[in-house]
Coordinates of C-alpha atoms (C1' of nucleotides) in Angstrom, one line a residue:
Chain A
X1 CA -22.6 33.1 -4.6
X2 CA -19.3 33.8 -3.0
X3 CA -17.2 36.2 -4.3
X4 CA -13.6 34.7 -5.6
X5 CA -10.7 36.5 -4.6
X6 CA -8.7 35.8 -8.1
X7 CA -10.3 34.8 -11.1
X8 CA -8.6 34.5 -14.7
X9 CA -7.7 32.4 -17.2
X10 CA -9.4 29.3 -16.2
X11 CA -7.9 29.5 -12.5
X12 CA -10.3 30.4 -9.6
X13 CA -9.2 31.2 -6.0
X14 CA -11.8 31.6 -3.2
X15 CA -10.8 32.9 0.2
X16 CA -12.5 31.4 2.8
X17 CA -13.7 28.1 4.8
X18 CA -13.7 25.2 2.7
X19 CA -17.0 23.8 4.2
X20 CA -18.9 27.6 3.0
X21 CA -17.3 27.4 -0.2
X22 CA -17.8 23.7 -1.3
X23 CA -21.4 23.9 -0.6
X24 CA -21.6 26.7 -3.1
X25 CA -19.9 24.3 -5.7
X26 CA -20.4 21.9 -8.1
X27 CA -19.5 20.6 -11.3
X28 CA -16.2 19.6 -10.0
X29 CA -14.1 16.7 -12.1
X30 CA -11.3 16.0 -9.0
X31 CA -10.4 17.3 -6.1
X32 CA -6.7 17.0 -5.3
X33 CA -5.5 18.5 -2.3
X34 CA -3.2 18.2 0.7
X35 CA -5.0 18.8 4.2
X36 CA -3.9 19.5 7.7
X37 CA -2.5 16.1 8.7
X38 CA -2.9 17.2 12.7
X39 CA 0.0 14.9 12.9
X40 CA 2.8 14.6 14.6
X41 CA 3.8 13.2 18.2
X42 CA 2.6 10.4 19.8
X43 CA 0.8 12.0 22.4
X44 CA -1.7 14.9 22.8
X45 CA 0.3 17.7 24.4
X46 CA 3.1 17.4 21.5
X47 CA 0.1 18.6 18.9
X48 CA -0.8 21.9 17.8
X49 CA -4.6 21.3 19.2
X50 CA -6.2 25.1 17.1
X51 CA -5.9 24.2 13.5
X52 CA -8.3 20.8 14.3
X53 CA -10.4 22.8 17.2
X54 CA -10.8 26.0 14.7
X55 CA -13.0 23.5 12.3
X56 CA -14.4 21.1 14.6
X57 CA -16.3 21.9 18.0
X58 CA -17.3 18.9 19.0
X59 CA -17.7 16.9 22.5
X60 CA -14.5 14.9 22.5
X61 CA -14.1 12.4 25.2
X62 CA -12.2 9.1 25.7
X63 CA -12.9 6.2 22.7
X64 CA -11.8 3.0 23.1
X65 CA -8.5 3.5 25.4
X66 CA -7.6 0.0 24.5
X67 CA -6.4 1.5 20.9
X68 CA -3.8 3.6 22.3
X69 CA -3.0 6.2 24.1
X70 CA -4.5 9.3 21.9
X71 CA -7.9 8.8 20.4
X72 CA -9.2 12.6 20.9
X73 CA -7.8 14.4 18.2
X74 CA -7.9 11.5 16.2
X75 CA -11.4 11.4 16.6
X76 CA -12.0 15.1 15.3
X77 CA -10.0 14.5 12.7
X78 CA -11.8 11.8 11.6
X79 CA -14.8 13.8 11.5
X80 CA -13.4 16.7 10.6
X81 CA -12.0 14.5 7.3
X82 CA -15.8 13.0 6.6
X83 CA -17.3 16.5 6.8
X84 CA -14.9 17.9 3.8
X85 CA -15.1 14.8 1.4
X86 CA -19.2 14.8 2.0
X87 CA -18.9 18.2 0.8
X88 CA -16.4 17.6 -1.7
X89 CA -18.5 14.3 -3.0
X90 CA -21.6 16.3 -3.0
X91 CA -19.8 19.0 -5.7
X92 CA -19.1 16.5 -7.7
X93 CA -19.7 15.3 -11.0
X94 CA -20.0 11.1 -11.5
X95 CA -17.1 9.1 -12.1
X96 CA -14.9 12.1 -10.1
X97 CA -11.8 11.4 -8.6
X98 CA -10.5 12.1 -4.9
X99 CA -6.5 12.3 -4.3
X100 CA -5.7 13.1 -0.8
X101 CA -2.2 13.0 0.7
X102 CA -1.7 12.2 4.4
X103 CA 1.0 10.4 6.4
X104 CA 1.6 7.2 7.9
X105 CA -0.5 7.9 11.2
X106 CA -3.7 9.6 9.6
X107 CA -3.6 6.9 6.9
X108 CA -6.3 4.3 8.5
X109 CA -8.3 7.7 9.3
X110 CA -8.2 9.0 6.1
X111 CA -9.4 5.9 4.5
X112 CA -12.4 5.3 6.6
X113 CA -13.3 8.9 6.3
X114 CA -12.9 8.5 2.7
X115 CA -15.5 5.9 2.4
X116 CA -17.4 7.6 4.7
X117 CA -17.5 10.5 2.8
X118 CA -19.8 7.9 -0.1
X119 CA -16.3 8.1 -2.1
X120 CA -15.4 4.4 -3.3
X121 CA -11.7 3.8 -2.1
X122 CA -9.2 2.9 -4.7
X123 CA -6.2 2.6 -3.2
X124 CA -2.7 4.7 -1.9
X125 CA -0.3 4.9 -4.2
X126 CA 3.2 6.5 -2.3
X127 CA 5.8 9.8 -2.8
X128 CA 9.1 8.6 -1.7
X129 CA 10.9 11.6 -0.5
X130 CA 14.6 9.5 -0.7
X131 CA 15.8 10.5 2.8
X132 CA 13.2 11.4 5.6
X133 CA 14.5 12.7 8.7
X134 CA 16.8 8.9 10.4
X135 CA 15.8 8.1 13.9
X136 CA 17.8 5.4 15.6
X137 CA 16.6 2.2 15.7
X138 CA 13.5 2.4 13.5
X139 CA 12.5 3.1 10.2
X140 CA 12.9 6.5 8.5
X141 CA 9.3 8.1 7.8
X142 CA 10.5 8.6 4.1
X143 CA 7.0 8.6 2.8
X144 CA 4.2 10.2 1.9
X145 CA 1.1 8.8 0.9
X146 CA -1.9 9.5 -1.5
X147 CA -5.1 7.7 -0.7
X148 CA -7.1 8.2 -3.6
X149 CA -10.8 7.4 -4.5
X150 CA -13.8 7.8 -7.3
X151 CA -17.3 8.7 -7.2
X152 CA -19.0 5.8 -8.1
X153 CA -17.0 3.8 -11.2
X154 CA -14.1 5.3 -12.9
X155 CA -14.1 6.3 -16.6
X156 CA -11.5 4.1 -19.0
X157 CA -8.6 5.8 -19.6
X158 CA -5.3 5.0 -21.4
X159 CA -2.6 5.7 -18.8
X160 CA -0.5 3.7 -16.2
X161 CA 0.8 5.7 -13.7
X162 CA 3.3 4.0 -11.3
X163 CA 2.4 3.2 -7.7
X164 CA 5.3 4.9 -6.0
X165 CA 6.7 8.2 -7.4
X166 CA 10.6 9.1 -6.5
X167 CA 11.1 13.0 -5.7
X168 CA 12.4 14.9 -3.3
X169 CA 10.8 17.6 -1.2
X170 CA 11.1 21.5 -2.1
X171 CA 14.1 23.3 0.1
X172 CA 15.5 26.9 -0.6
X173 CA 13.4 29.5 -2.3
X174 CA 11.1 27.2 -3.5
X175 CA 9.9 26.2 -0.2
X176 CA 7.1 29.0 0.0
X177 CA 4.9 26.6 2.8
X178 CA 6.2 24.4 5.6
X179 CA 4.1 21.2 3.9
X180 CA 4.8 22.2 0.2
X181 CA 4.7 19.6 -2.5
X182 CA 6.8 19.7 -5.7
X183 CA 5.2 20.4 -8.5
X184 CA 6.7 16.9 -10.2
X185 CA 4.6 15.5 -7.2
X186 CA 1.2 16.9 -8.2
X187 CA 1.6 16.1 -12.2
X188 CA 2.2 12.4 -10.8
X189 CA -0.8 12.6 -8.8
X190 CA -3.0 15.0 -11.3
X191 CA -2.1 11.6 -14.0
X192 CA -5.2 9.6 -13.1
X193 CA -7.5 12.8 -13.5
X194 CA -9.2 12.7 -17.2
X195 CA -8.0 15.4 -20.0
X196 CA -9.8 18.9 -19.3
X197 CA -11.0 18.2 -16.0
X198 CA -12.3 20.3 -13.0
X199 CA -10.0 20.2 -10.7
X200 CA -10.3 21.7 -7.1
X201 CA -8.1 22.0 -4.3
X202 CA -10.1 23.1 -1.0
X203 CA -6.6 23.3 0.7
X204 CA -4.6 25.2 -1.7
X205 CA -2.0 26.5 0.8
X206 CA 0.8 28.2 -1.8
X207 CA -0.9 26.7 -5.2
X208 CA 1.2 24.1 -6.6
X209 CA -2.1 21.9 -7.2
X210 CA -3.2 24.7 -9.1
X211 CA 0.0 25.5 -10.7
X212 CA 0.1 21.3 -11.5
X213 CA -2.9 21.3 -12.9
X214 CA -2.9 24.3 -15.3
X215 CA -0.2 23.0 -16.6
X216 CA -1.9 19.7 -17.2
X217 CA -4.8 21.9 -19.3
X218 CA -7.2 21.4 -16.2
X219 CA -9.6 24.1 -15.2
X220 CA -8.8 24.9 -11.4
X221 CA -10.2 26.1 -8.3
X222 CA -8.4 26.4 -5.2
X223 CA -10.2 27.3 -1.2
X224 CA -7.6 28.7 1.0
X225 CA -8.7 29.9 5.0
X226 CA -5.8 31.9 4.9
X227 CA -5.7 35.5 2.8
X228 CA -1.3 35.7 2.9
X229 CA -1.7 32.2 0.8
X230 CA -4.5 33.3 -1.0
X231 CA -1.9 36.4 -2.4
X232 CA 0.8 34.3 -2.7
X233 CA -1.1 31.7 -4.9
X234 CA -2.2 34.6 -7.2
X235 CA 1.1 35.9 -7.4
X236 CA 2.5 32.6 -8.1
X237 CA -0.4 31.6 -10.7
X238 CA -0.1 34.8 -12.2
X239 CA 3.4 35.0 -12.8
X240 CA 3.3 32.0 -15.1
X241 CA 1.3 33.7 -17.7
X242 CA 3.7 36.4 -18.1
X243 CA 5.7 35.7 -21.5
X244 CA 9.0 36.4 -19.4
X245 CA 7.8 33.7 -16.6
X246 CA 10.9 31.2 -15.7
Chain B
X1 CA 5.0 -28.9 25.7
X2 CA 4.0 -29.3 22.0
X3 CA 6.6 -31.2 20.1
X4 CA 9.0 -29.9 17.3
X5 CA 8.6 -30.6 13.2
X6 CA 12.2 -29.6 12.9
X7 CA 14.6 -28.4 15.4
X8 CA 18.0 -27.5 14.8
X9 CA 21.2 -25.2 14.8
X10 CA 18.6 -22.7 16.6
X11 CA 16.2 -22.6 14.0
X12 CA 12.8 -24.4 15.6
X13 CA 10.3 -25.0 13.3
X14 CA 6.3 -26.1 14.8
X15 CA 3.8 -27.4 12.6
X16 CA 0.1 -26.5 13.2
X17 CA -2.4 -24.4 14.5
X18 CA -0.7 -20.6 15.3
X19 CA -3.1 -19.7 18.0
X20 CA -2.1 -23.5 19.9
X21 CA 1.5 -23.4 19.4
X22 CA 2.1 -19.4 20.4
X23 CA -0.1 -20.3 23.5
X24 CA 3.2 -22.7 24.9
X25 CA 5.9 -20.3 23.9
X26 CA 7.0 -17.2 25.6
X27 CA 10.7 -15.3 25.7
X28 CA 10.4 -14.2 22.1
X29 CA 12.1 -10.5 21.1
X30 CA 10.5 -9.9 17.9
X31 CA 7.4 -11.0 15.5
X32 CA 8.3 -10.6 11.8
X33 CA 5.7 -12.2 9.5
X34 CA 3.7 -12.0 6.2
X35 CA 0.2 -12.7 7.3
X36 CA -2.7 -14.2 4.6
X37 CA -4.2 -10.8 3.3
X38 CA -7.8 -12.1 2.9
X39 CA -7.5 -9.8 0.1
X40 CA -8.1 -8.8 -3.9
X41 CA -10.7 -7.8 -5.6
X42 CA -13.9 -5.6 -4.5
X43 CA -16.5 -7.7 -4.1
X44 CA -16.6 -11.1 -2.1
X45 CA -16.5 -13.5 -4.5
X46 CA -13.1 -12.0 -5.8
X47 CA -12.0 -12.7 -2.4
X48 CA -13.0 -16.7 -1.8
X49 CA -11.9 -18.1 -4.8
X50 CA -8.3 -20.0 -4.4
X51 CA -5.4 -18.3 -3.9
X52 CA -3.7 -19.8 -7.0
X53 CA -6.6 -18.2 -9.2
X54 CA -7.0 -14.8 -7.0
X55 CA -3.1 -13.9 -6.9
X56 CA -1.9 -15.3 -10.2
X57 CA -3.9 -15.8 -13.9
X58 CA -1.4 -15.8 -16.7
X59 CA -1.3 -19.0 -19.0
X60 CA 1.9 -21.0 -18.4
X61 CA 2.1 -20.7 -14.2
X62 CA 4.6 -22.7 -12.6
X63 CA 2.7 -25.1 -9.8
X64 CA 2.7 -23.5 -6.3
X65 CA 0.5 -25.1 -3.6
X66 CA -2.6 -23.2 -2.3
X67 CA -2.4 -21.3 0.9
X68 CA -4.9 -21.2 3.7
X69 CA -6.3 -18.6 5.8
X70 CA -7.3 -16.3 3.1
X71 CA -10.7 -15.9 2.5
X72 CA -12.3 -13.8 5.7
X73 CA -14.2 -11.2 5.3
X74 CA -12.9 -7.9 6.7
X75 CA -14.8 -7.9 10.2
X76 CA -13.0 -11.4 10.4
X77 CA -9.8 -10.1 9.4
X78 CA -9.7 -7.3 12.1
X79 CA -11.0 -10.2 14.9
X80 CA -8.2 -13.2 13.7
X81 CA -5.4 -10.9 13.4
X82 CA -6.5 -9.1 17.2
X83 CA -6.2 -12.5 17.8
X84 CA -3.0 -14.1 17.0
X85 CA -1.4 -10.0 18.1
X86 CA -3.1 -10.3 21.3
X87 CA -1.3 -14.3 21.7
X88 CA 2.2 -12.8 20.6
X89 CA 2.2 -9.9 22.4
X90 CA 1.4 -12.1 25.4
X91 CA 4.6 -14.8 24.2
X92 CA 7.2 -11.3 24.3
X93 CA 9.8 -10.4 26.0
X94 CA 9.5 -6.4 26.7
X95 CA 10.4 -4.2 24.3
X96 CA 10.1 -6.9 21.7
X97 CA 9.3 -5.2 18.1
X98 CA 6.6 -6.9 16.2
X99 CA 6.6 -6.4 12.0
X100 CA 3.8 -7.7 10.1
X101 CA 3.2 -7.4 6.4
X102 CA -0.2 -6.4 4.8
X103 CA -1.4 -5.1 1.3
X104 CA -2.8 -1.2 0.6
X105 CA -6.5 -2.7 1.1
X106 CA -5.8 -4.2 4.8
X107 CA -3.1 -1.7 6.5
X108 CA -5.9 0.8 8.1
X109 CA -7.1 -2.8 9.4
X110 CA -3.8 -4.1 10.5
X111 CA -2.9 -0.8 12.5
X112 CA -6.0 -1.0 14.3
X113 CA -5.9 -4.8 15.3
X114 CA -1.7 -4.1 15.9
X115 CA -2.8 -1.7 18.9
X116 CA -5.9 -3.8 19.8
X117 CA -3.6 -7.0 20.5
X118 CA -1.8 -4.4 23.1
X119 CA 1.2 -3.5 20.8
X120 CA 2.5 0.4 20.4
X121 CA 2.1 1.3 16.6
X122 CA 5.4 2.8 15.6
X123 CA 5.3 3.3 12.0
X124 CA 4.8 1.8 8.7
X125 CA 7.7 1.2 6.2
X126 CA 7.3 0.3 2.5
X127 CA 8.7 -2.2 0.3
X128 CA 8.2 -1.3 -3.4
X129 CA 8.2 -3.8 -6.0
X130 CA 9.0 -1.7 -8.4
X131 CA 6.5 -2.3 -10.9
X132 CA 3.1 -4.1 -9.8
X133 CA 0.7 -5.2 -12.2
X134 CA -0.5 -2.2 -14.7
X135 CA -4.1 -1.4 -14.6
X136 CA -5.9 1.7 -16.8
X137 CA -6.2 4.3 -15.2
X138 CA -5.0 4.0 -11.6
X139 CA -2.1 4.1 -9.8
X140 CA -0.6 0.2 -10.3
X141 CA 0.0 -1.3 -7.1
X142 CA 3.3 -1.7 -6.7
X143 CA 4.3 -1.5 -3.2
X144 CA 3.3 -3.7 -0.1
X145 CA 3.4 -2.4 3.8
X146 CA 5.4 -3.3 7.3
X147 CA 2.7 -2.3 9.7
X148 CA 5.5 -2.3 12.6
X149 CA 5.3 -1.7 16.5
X150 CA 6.9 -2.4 19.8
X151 CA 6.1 -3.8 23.2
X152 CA 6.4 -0.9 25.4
X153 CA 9.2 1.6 25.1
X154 CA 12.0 0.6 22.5
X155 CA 15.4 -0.6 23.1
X156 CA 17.9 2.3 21.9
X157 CA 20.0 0.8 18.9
X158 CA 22.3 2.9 16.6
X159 CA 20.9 1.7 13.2
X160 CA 19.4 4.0 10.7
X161 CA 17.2 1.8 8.4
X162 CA 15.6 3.6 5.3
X163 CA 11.9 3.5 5.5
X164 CA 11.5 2.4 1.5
X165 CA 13.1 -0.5 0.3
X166 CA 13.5 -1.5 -3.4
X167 CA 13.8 -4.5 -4.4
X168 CA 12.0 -7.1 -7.1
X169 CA 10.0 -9.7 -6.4
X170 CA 11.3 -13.5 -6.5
X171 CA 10.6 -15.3 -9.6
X172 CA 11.4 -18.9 -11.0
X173 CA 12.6 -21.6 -9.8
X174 CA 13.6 -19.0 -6.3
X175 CA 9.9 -18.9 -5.4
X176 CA 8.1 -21.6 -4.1
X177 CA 5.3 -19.9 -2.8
X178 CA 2.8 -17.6 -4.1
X179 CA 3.4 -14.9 -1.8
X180 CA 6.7 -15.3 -0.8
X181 CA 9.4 -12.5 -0.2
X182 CA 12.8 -11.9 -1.2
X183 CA 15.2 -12.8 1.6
X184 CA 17.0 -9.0 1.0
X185 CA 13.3 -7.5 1.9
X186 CA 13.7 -9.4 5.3
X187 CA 16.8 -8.5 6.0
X188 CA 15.7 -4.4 5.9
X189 CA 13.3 -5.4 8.2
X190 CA 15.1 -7.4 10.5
X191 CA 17.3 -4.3 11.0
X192 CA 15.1 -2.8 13.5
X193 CA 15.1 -6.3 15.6
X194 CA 18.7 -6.5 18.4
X195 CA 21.3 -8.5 17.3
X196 CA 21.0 -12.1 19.2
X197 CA 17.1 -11.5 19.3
X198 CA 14.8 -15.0 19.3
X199 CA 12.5 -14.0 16.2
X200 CA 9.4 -15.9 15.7
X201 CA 7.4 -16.0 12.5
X202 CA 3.9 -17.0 12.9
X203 CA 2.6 -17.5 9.4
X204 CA 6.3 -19.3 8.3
X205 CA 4.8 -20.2 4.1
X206 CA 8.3 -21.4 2.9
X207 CA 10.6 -20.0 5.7
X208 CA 12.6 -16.7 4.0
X209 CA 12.1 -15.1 7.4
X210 CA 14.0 -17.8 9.0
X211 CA 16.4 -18.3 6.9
X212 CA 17.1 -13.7 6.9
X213 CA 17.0 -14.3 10.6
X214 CA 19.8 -17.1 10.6
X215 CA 22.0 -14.5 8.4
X216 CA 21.0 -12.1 11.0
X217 CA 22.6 -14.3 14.2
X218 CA 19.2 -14.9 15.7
X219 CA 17.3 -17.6 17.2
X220 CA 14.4 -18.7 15.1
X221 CA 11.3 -20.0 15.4
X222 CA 8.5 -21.0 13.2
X223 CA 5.2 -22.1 12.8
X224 CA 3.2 -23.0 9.7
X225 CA -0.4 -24.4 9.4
X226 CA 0.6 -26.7 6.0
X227 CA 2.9 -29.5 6.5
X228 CA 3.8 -29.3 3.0
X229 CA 5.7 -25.8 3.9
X230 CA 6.7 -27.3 7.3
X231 CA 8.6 -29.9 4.8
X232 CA 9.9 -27.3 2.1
X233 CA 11.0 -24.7 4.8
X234 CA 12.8 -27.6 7.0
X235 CA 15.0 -28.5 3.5
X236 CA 15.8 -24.3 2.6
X237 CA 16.9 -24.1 6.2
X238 CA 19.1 -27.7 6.4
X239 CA 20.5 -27.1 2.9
X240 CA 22.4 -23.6 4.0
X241 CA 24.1 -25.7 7.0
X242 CA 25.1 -28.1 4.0
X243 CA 29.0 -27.0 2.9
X244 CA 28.3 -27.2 -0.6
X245 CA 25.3 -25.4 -0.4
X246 CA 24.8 -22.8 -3.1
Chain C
dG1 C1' 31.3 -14.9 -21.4
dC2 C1' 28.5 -11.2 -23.1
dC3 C1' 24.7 -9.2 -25.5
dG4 C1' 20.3 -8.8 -27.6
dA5 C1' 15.9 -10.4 -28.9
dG6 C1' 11.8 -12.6 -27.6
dA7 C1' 8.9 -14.7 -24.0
dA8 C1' 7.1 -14.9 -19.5
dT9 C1' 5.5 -12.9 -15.2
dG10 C1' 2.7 -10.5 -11.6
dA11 C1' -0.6 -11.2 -3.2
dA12 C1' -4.8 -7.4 -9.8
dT13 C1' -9.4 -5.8 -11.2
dC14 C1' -13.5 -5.7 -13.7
dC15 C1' -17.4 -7.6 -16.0
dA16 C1' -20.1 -10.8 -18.7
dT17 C1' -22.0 -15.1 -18.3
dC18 C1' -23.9 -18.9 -16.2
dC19 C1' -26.2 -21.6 -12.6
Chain D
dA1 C1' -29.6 -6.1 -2.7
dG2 C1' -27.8 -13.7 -5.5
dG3 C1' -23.3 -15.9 -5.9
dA4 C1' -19.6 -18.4 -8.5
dT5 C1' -16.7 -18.7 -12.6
dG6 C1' -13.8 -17.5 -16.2
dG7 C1' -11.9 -14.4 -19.5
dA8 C1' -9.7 -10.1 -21.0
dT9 C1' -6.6 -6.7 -20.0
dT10 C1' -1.9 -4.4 -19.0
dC11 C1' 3.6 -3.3 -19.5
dA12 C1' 8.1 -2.7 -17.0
dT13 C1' 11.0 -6.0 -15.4
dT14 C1' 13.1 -10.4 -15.4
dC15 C1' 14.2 -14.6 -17.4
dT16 C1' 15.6 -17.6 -21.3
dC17 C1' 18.1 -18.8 -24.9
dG18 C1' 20.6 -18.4 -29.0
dG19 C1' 24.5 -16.2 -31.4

DNA sequence: GCCGAGAATGAATCCATCC
DNA sequence: AGGATGGATTCATTCTCGG
């Protein structure tokens, strides 16, 4: 079993690939998280090409040019997303719940990969940031969006959580990584996940799903490749259960 | 040349077949149209019953005729909507903008038949309703989508449009069709079409987009499968012309 | 005309029942 | 792998109507 590098009071952080880890897991209730989007430009040579290479090592090659210009990294990606929610569905308990955020261009890639994955797609429900950045002539890309999914059918529960949630995005010294989420955000999201609940984040980055989730009296478990996130999660996480914690 | 239903002040209205009618036209700057979802529900027979019964159960309903074109299954979906993109993208001018509504369950769907009837996807905006219907449990759907593209580069334009837009859906004696949309919701997206454009609206129901597009300066055209919309769009559109209209 | 109370509404979804 | 039908459910917003 893999070592986790923090562990205490119900919050569990492993350092490491998420594919390793997740096979060692199970038991999970939801997995809530917010991935790599390899988004971002229209065309190839305006992406940052290692963080998708560095977990896929595939053949890529040309795939359907009539879709548009840029089907490679899409391509990876959409593997890349079926290989971590077939992990993620095979730690899981029945009736669990998958929350993924992803952008506007990922979107139709995320949901296939989602069903792929043997996850039975629910919906998106959408985080409004209020202002994205204005481009002339077309529409602001103001949103976010959560596609979310459950393992098999969902269990009855009493709450109605609104389709579109209204916050805007960290900035200052809260803003710890580039494609933080507020913490309002992830108690939005963390609303459809049952009372008590297992909750993992294979993508944990600077731990507000964690932090979210703690708060919501969820056990957690958070995966991050990176070992300065990893500390800063702990510190973060930690920092809470001091009694003089703002 | 196929012959008019209602032709006047620039506002042309055709009534048939989409597929025949775009076939004969050509010169047009920008699609804007709220297609039939073929949606609702999970399982098939959800989705061929009426659209009276599918979109709307509650026990005093106000009449509203039945619309067609709504019952394919998704393969079908993807094919007729390549279709009738492919047939306006061949009736545009360069640069023309095309903006086509869709549901959370049809938008990965939408995107991919956008780009596979030759159009560049730019984006997707949302227009949130507010407050959809609650359901236990899960994130209400509240919000419906503007899959959006262009012909080609776009024309440079000093607007800023937001890429959410709030606003309630009609009610009363305002909506005459099951699906129909405010006239405020197609005036946001008509902000991303030039001033002076020749807008065409495919799937015209009750004929909001031609009347926003009137408001807007532009030429309008559109077509509707149902003469019974043919006949109630024709009266919106002649009533504003009407000085005492209200 | 303004305000408050009560009623109606919704591009929905699930499931039991029937043929 | 059967397929269609109808009922029950939900609540913030909007509408109606009376005072």
């Amino acid at each position: 079993m893999v070592e986790p590098y923090y562990d205490r009071a119900g919050i569990t952080i492993y350092h490491g690939d998420c594919f390793t880890i997740l096979h060692e897991l199970e038991g999970i209730d939801a997995f809530v998280t917010d991935p790599p989007y390899s988004s971002g430009g229209a065309f190839r040579s305006d992406r940052t090409v290692s963080t998708v290479s560095k977990y896929v090592q595939t053949q890529t090659q040309a795939y359907r040019p009539e879709f548009g210009g840029d089907n490679r990294d899409q391509r990876s990606f959409m593997t890349w997303c079926g290989m971590w929610l077939s992990a993620a569905y095979n730690a899981s308990n029945a009736n669990a719940i998958v929350c993924s955020f992803i952008d506007w261009r990922q979107l139709p890639t995320l949901s296939d990969a989602i069903q792929a994955g043997g996850w039975t797609w629910r919906g998106v429900a959408v985080w409004s940031k209020k202002f994205g950045r204005p481009t002339p002539g077309r529409f602001s890309n103001a949103c976010e969006y959560v596609v979310w999914g459950s393992k098999g059918p969902m269990l009855q529960r009493e709450v109605y959580p609104p389709g579109v949630f209204e916050c805007s995005p960290p900035s200052g010294d809260a803003k710890q990584h580039i494609a933080q989420k507020p913490e309002a955000v992830m108690e939005w999201v963390l609303s459809v996940v049952p009372d008590g609940a297992t909750v993992c984040d294979p993508f944990m980055g600077s731990g507000t799903t964690l932090r979210a989730a703690k708060n919501a009296g969820c056990k957690c478990i958070g995966i991050e490749a990176d070992e300065q996130y990893c500390e800063m999660a702990a510190k973060r996480l930690q920092q809470d259960v001091l009694p003089f914690a703002t």
